[in-house]
PDB file of C-alpha atoms in Angstrom:
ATOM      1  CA  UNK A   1      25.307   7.808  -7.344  1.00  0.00           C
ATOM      2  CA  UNK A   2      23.981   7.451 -10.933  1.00  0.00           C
ATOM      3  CA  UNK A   3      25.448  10.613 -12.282  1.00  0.00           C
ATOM      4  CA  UNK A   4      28.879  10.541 -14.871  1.00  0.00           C
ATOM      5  CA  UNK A   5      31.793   9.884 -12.956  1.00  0.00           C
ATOM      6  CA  UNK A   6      35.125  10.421 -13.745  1.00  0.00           C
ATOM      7  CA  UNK A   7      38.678   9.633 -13.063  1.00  0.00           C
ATOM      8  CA  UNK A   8      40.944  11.348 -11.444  1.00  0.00           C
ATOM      9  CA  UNK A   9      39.570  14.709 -10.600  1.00  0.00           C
ATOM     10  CA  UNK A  10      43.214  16.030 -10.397  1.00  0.00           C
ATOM     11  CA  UNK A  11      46.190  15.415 -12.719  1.00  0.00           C
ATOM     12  CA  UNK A  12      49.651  17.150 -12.384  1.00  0.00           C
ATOM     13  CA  UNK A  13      51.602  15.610 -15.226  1.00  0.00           C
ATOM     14  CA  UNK A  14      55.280  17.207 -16.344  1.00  0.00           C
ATOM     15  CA  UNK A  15      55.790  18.034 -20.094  1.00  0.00           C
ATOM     16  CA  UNK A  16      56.357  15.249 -22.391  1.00  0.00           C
ATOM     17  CA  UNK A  17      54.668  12.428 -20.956  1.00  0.00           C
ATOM     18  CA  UNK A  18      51.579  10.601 -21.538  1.00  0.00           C
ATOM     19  CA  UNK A  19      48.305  11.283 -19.637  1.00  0.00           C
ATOM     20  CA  UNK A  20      45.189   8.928 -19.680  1.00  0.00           C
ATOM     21  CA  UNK A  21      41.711   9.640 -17.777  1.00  0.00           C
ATOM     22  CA  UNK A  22      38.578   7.602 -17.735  1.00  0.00           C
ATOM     23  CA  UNK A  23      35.073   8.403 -17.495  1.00  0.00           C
ATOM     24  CA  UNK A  24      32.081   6.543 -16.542  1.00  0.00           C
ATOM     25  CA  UNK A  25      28.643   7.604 -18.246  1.00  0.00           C
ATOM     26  CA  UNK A  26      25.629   7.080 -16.747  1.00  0.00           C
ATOM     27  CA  UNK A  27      24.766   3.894 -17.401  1.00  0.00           C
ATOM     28  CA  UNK A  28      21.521   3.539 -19.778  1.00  0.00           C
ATOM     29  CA  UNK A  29      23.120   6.237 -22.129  1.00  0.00           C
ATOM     30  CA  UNK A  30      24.637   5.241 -24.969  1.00  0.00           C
ATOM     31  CA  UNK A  31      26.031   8.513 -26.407  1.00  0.00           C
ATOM     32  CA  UNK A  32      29.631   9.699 -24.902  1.00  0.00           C
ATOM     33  CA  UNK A  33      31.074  12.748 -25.313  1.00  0.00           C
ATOM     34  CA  UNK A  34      34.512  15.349 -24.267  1.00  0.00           C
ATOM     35  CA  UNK A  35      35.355  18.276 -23.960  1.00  0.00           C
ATOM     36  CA  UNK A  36      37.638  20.943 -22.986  1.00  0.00           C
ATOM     37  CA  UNK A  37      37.745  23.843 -20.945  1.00  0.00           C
ATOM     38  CA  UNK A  38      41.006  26.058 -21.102  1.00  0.00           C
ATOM     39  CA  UNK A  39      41.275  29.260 -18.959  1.00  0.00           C
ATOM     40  CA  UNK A  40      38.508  31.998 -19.555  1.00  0.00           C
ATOM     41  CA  UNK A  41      36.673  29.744 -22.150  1.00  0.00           C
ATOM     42  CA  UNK A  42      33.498  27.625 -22.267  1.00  0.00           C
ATOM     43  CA  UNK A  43      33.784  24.274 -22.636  1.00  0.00           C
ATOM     44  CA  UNK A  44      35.070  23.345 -26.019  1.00  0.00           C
ATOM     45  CA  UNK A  45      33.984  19.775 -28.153  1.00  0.00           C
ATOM     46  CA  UNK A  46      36.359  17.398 -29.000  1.00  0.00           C
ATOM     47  CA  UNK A  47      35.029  14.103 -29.368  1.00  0.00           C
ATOM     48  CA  UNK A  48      31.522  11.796 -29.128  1.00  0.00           C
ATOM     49  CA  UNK A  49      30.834   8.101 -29.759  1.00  0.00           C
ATOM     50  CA  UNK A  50      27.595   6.539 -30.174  1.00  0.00           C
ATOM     51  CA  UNK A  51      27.943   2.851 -28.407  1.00  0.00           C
ATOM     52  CA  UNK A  52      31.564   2.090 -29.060  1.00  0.00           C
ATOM     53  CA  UNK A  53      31.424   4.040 -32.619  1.00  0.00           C
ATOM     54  CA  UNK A  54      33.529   7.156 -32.526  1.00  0.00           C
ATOM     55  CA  UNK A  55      31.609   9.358 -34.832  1.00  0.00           C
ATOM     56  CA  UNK A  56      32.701  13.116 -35.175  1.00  0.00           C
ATOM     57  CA  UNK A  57      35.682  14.340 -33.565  1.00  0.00           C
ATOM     58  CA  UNK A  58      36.713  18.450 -33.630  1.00  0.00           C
ATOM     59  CA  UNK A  59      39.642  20.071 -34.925  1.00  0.00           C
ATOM     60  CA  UNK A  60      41.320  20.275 -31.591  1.00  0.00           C
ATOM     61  CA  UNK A  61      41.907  16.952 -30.878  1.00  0.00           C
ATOM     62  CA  UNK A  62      45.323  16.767 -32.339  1.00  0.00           C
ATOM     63  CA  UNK A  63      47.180  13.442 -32.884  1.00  0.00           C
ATOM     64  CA  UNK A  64      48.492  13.461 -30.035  1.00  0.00           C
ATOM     65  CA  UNK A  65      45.025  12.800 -28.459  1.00  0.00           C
ATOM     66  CA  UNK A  66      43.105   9.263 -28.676  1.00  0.00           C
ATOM     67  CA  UNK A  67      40.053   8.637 -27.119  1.00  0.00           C
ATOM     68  CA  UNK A  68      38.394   4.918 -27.196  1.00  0.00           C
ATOM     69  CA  UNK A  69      34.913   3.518 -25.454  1.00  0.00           C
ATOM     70  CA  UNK A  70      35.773  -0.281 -26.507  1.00  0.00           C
ATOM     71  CA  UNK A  71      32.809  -1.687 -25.410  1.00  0.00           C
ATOM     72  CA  UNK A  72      30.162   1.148 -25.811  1.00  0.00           C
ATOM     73  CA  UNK A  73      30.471   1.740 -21.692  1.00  0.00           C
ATOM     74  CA  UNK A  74      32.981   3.597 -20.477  1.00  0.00           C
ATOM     75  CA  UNK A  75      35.887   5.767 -22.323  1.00  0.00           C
ATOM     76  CA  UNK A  76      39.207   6.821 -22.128  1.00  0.00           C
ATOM     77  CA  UNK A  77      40.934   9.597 -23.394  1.00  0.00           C
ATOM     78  CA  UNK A  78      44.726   9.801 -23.307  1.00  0.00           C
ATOM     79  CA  UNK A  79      47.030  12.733 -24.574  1.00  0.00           C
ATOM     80  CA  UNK A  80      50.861  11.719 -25.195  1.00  0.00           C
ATOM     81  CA  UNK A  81      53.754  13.730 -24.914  1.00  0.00           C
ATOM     82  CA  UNK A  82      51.809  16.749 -23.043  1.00  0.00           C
ATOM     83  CA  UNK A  83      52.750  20.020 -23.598  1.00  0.00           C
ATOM     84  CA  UNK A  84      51.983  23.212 -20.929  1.00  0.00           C
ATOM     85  CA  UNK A  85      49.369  24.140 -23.235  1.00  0.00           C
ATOM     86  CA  UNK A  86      47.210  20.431 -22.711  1.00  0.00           C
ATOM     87  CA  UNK A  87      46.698  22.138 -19.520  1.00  0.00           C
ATOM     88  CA  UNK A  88      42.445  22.530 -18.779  1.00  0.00           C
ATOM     89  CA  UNK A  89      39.924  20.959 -17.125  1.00  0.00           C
ATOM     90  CA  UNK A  90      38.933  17.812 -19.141  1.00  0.00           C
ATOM     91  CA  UNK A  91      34.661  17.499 -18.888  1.00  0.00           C
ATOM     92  CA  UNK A  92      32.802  14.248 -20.102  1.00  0.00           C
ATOM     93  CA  UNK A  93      28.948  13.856 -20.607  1.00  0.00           C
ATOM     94  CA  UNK A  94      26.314  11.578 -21.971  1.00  0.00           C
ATOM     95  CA  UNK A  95      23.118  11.723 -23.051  1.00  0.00           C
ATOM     96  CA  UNK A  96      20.655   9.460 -24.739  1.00  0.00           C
ATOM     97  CA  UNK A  97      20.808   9.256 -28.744  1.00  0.00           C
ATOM     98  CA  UNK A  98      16.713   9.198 -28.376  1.00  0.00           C
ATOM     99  CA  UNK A  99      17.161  12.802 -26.636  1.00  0.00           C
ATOM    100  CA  UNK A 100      16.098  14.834 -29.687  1.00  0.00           C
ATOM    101  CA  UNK A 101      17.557  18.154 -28.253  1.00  0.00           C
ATOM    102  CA  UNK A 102      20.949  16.472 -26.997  1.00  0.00           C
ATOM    103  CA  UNK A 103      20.772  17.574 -23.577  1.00  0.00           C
ATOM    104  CA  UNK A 104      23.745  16.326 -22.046  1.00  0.00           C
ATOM    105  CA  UNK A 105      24.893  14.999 -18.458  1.00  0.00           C
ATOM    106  CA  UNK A 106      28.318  16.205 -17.346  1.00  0.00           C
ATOM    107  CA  UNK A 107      30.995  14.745 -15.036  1.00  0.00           C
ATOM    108  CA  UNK A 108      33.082  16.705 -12.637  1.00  0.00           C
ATOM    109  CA  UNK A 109      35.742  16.832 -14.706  1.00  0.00           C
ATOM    110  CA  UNK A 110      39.265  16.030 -14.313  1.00  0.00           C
ATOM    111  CA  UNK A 111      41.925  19.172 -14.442  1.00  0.00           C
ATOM    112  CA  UNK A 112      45.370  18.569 -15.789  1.00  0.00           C
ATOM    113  CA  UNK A 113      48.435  20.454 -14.417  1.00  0.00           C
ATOM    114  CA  UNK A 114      51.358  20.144 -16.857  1.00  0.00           C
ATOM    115  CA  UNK A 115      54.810  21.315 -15.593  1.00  0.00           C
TER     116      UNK A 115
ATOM    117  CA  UNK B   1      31.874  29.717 -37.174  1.00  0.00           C
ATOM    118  CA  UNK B   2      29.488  29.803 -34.673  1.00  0.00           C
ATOM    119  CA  UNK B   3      29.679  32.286 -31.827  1.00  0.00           C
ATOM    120  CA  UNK B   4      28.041  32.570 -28.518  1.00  0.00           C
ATOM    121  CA  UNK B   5      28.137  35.113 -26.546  1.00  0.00           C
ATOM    122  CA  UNK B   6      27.416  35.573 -22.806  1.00  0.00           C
ATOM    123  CA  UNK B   7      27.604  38.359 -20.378  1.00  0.00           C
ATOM    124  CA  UNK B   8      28.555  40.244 -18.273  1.00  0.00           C
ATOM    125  CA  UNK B   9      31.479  37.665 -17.490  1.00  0.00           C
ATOM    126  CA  UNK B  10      30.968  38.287 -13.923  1.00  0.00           C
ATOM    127  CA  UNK B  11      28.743  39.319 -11.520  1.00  0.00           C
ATOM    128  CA  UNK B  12      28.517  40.788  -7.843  1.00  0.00           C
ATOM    129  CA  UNK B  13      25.534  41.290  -6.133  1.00  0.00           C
ATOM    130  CA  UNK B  14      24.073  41.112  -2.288  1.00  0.00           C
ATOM    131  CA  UNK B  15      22.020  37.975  -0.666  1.00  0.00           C
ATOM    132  CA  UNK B  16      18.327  39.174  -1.616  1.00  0.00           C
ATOM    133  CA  UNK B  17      19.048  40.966  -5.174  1.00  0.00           C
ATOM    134  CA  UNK B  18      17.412  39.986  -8.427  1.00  0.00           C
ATOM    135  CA  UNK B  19      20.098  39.449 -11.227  1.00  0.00           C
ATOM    136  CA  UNK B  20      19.867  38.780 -15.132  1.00  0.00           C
ATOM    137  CA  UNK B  21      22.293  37.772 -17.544  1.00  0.00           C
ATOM    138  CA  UNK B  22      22.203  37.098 -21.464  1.00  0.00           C
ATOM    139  CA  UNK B  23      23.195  34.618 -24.046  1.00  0.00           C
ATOM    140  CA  UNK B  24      23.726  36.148 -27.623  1.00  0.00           C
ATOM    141  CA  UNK B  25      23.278  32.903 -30.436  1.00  0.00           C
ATOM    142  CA  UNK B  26      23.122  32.649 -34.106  1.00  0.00           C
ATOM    143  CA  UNK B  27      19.988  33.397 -34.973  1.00  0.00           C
ATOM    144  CA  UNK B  28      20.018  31.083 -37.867  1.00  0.00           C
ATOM    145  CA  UNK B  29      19.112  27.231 -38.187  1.00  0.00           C
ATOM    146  CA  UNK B  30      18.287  27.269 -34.380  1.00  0.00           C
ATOM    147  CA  UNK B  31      17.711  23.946 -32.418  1.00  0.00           C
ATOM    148  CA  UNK B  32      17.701  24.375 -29.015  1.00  0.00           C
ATOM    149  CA  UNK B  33      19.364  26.836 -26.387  1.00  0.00           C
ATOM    150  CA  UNK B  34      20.847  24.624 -22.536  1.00  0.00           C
ATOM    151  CA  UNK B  35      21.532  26.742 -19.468  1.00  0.00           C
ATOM    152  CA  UNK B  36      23.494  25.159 -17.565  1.00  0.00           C
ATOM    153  CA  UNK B  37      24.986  25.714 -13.832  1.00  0.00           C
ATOM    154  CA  UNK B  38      27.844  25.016 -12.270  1.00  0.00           C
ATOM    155  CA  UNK B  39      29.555  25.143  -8.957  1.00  0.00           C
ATOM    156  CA  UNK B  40      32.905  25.103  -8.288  1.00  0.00           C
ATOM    157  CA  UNK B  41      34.036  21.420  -7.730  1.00  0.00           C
ATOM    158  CA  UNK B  42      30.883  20.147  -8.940  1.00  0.00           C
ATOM    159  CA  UNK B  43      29.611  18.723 -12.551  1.00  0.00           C
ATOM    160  CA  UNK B  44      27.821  21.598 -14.840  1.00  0.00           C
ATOM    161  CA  UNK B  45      24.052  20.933 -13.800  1.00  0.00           C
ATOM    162  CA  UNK B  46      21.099  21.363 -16.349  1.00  0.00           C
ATOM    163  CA  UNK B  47      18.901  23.828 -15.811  1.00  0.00           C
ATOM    164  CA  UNK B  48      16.907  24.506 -18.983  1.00  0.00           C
ATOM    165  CA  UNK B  49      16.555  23.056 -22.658  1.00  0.00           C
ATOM    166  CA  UNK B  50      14.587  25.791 -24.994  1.00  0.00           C
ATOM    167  CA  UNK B  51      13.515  25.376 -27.721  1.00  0.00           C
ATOM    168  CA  UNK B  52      10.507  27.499 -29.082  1.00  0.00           C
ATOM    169  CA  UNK B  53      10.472  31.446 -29.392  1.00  0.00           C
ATOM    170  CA  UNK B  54       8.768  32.849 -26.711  1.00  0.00           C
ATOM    171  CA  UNK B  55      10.093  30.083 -24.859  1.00  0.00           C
ATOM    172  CA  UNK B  56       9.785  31.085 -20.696  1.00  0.00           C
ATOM    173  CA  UNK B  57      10.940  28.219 -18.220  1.00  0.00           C
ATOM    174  CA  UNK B  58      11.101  28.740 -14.990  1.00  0.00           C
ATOM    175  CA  UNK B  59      12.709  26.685 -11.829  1.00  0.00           C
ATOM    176  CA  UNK B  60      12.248  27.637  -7.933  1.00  0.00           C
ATOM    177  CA  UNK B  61      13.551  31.447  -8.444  1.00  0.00           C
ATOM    178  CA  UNK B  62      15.429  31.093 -11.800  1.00  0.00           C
ATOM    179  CA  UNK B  63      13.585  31.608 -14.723  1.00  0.00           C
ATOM    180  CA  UNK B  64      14.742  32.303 -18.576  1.00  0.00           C
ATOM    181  CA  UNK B  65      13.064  33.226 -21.871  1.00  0.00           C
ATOM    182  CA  UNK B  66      14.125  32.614 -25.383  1.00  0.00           C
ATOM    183  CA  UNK B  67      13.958  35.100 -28.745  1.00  0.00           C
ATOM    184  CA  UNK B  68      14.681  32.696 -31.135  1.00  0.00           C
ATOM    185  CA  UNK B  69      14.526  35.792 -33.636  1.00  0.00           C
ATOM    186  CA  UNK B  70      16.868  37.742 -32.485  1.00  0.00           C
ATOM    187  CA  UNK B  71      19.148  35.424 -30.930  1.00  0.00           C
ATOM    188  CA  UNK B  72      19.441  35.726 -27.382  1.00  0.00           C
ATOM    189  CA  UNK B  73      18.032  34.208 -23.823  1.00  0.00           C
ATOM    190  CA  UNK B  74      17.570  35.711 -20.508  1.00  0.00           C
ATOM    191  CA  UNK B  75      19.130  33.715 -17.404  1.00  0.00           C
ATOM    192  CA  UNK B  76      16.934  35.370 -14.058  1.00  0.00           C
ATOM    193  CA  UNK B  77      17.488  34.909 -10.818  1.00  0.00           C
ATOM    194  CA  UNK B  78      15.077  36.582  -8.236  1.00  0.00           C
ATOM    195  CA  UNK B  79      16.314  37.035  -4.951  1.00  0.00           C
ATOM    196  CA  UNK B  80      19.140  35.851  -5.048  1.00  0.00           C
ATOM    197  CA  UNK B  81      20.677  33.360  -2.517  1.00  0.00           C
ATOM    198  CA  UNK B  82      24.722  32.564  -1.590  1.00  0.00           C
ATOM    199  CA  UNK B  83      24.668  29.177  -2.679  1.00  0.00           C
ATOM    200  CA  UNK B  84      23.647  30.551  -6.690  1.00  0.00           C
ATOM    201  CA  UNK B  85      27.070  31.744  -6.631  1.00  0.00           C
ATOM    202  CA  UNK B  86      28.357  29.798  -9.615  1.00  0.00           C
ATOM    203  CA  UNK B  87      29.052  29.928 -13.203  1.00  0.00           C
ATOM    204  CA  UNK B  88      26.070  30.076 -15.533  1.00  0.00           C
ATOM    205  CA  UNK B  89      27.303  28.636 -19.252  1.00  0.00           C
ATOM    206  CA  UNK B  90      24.492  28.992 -21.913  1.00  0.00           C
ATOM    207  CA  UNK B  91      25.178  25.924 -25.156  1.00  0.00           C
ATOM    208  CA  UNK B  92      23.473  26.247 -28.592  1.00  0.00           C
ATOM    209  CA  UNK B  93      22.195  23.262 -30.934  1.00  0.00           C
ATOM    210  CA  UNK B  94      21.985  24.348 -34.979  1.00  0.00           C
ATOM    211  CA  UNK B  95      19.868  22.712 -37.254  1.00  0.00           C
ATOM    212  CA  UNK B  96      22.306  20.734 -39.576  1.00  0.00           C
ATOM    213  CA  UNK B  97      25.391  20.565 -37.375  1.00  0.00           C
ATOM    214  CA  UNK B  98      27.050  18.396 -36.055  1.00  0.00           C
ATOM    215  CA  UNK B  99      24.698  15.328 -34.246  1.00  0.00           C
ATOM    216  CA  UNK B 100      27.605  15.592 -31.168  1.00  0.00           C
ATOM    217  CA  UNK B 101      28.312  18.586 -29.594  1.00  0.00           C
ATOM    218  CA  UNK B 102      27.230  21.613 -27.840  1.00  0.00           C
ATOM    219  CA  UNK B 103      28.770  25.214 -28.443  1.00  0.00           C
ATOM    220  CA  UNK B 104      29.040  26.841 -25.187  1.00  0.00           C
ATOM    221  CA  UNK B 105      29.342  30.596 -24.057  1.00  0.00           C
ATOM    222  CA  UNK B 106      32.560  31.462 -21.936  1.00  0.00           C
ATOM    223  CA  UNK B 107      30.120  31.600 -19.203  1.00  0.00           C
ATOM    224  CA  UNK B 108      28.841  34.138 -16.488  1.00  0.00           C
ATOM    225  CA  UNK B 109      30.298  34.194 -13.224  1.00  0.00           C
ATOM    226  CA  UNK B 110      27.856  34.581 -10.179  1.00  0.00           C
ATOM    227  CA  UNK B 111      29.135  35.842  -6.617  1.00  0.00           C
ATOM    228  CA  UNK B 112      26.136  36.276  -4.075  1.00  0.00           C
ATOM    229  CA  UNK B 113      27.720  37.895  -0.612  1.00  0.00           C
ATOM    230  CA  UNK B 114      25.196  37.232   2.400  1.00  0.00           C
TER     231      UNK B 114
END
């Protein structure tokens, strides 16, 4: 399968500690992205690299959230000290940068629990 | 702040109905409109980049059009079939914003009953 990947598909995590998930792009794209889908909402931007470059990230992604794609392939995005309200389903995608209306490639997602 | 708009949220209908379901955008600085679908346990799938007023696209029985104008694109499905139940998210592009990301709609939830 050639599609995003990503890792795991199901977190259940209790309040205050540190959550990290992966995701895979597919593999001749060089543009990353995440987002975040609470309850009731549409997916919701918070970060995108271009190669290993982290170049705009949104509002929401507090300091307790880090994301990294070291060497331009795969990323990781890790939330510390989670709180009840970290709680969504956590979607990656990729696309090419040469893609002039960005149409992105999503993952399954990975949905955190926290207790 | 940019707001888009989908509905109706959700949507019942029986195996063999036709169904439609709109996407309300800025109207302003417009880039490009995505429909995308997605089934439960499954990644979001694209369905549809548009780009152009008068934009129509159409793929097996779905089909949408695009008033650039006036802000808004029609999702169709004809005939509907049980396995379109799924959640139909519409994401708008703006000229000028951000190079990353993709402002999505909360969605429109499909149920087909056979």
């Amino acid at each position: 399968d050639t599609g995003v990947s990503q890792d795991p598909r199901h977190k259940i995590t209790k309040r205050g500690q540190n959550v990290t998930f992966r995701c895979d792009p597919i593999s001749e794209h060089n543009r990353l992205y995440w987002y975040r889908q609470t309850l009731g909402q549409g997916p919701e931007f918070l970060t995108y690299f271009q190669n290993e470059a982290q170049l705009e990230k949104s509002r929401l992604l507090s300091d307790r959230f880090s994301a990294e794609r070291p060497k331009g392939s795969f990323s990781t995005l890790e939330i510390q000290r989670t709180e009840q309200g970290d709680s969504a389903m956590y979607l990656c995608a990729s696309s090419e940068s040469g893609n002039i209306y960005n149409e992105q490639f999503f993952g399954p997602g990975t949905r955190l629990t926290v207790l | 702040i940019l707001n888009v708009e989908q509905s109706p949220q959700s949507l019942h209908v029986q195996e063999g109905d036709s169904t439609n379901f709109t996407c309300s955008f800025p109207s302003s600085n417009f880039y490009a409109l995505h429909w995308y679908r997605w089934e439960t346990a499954k990644s979001p799938e694209a369905l549809f980049v548009m780009t152009l007023n008068g934009d129509e696209k159409k793929k097996g029985r779905i089909s949408a059009t695009l008033n650039t104008k006036e802000g808004y694109s029609y999702l169709y499905i004809k005939g509907s079939q049980p396995e379109d139940s799924a959640t139909y998210l519409c994401a708008f592009k703006n000229y000028g914003g951000s190079q990353g990301n993709l402002i999505f709609g909360k969605g429109t939830k499909l149920s087909v009953k056979p």
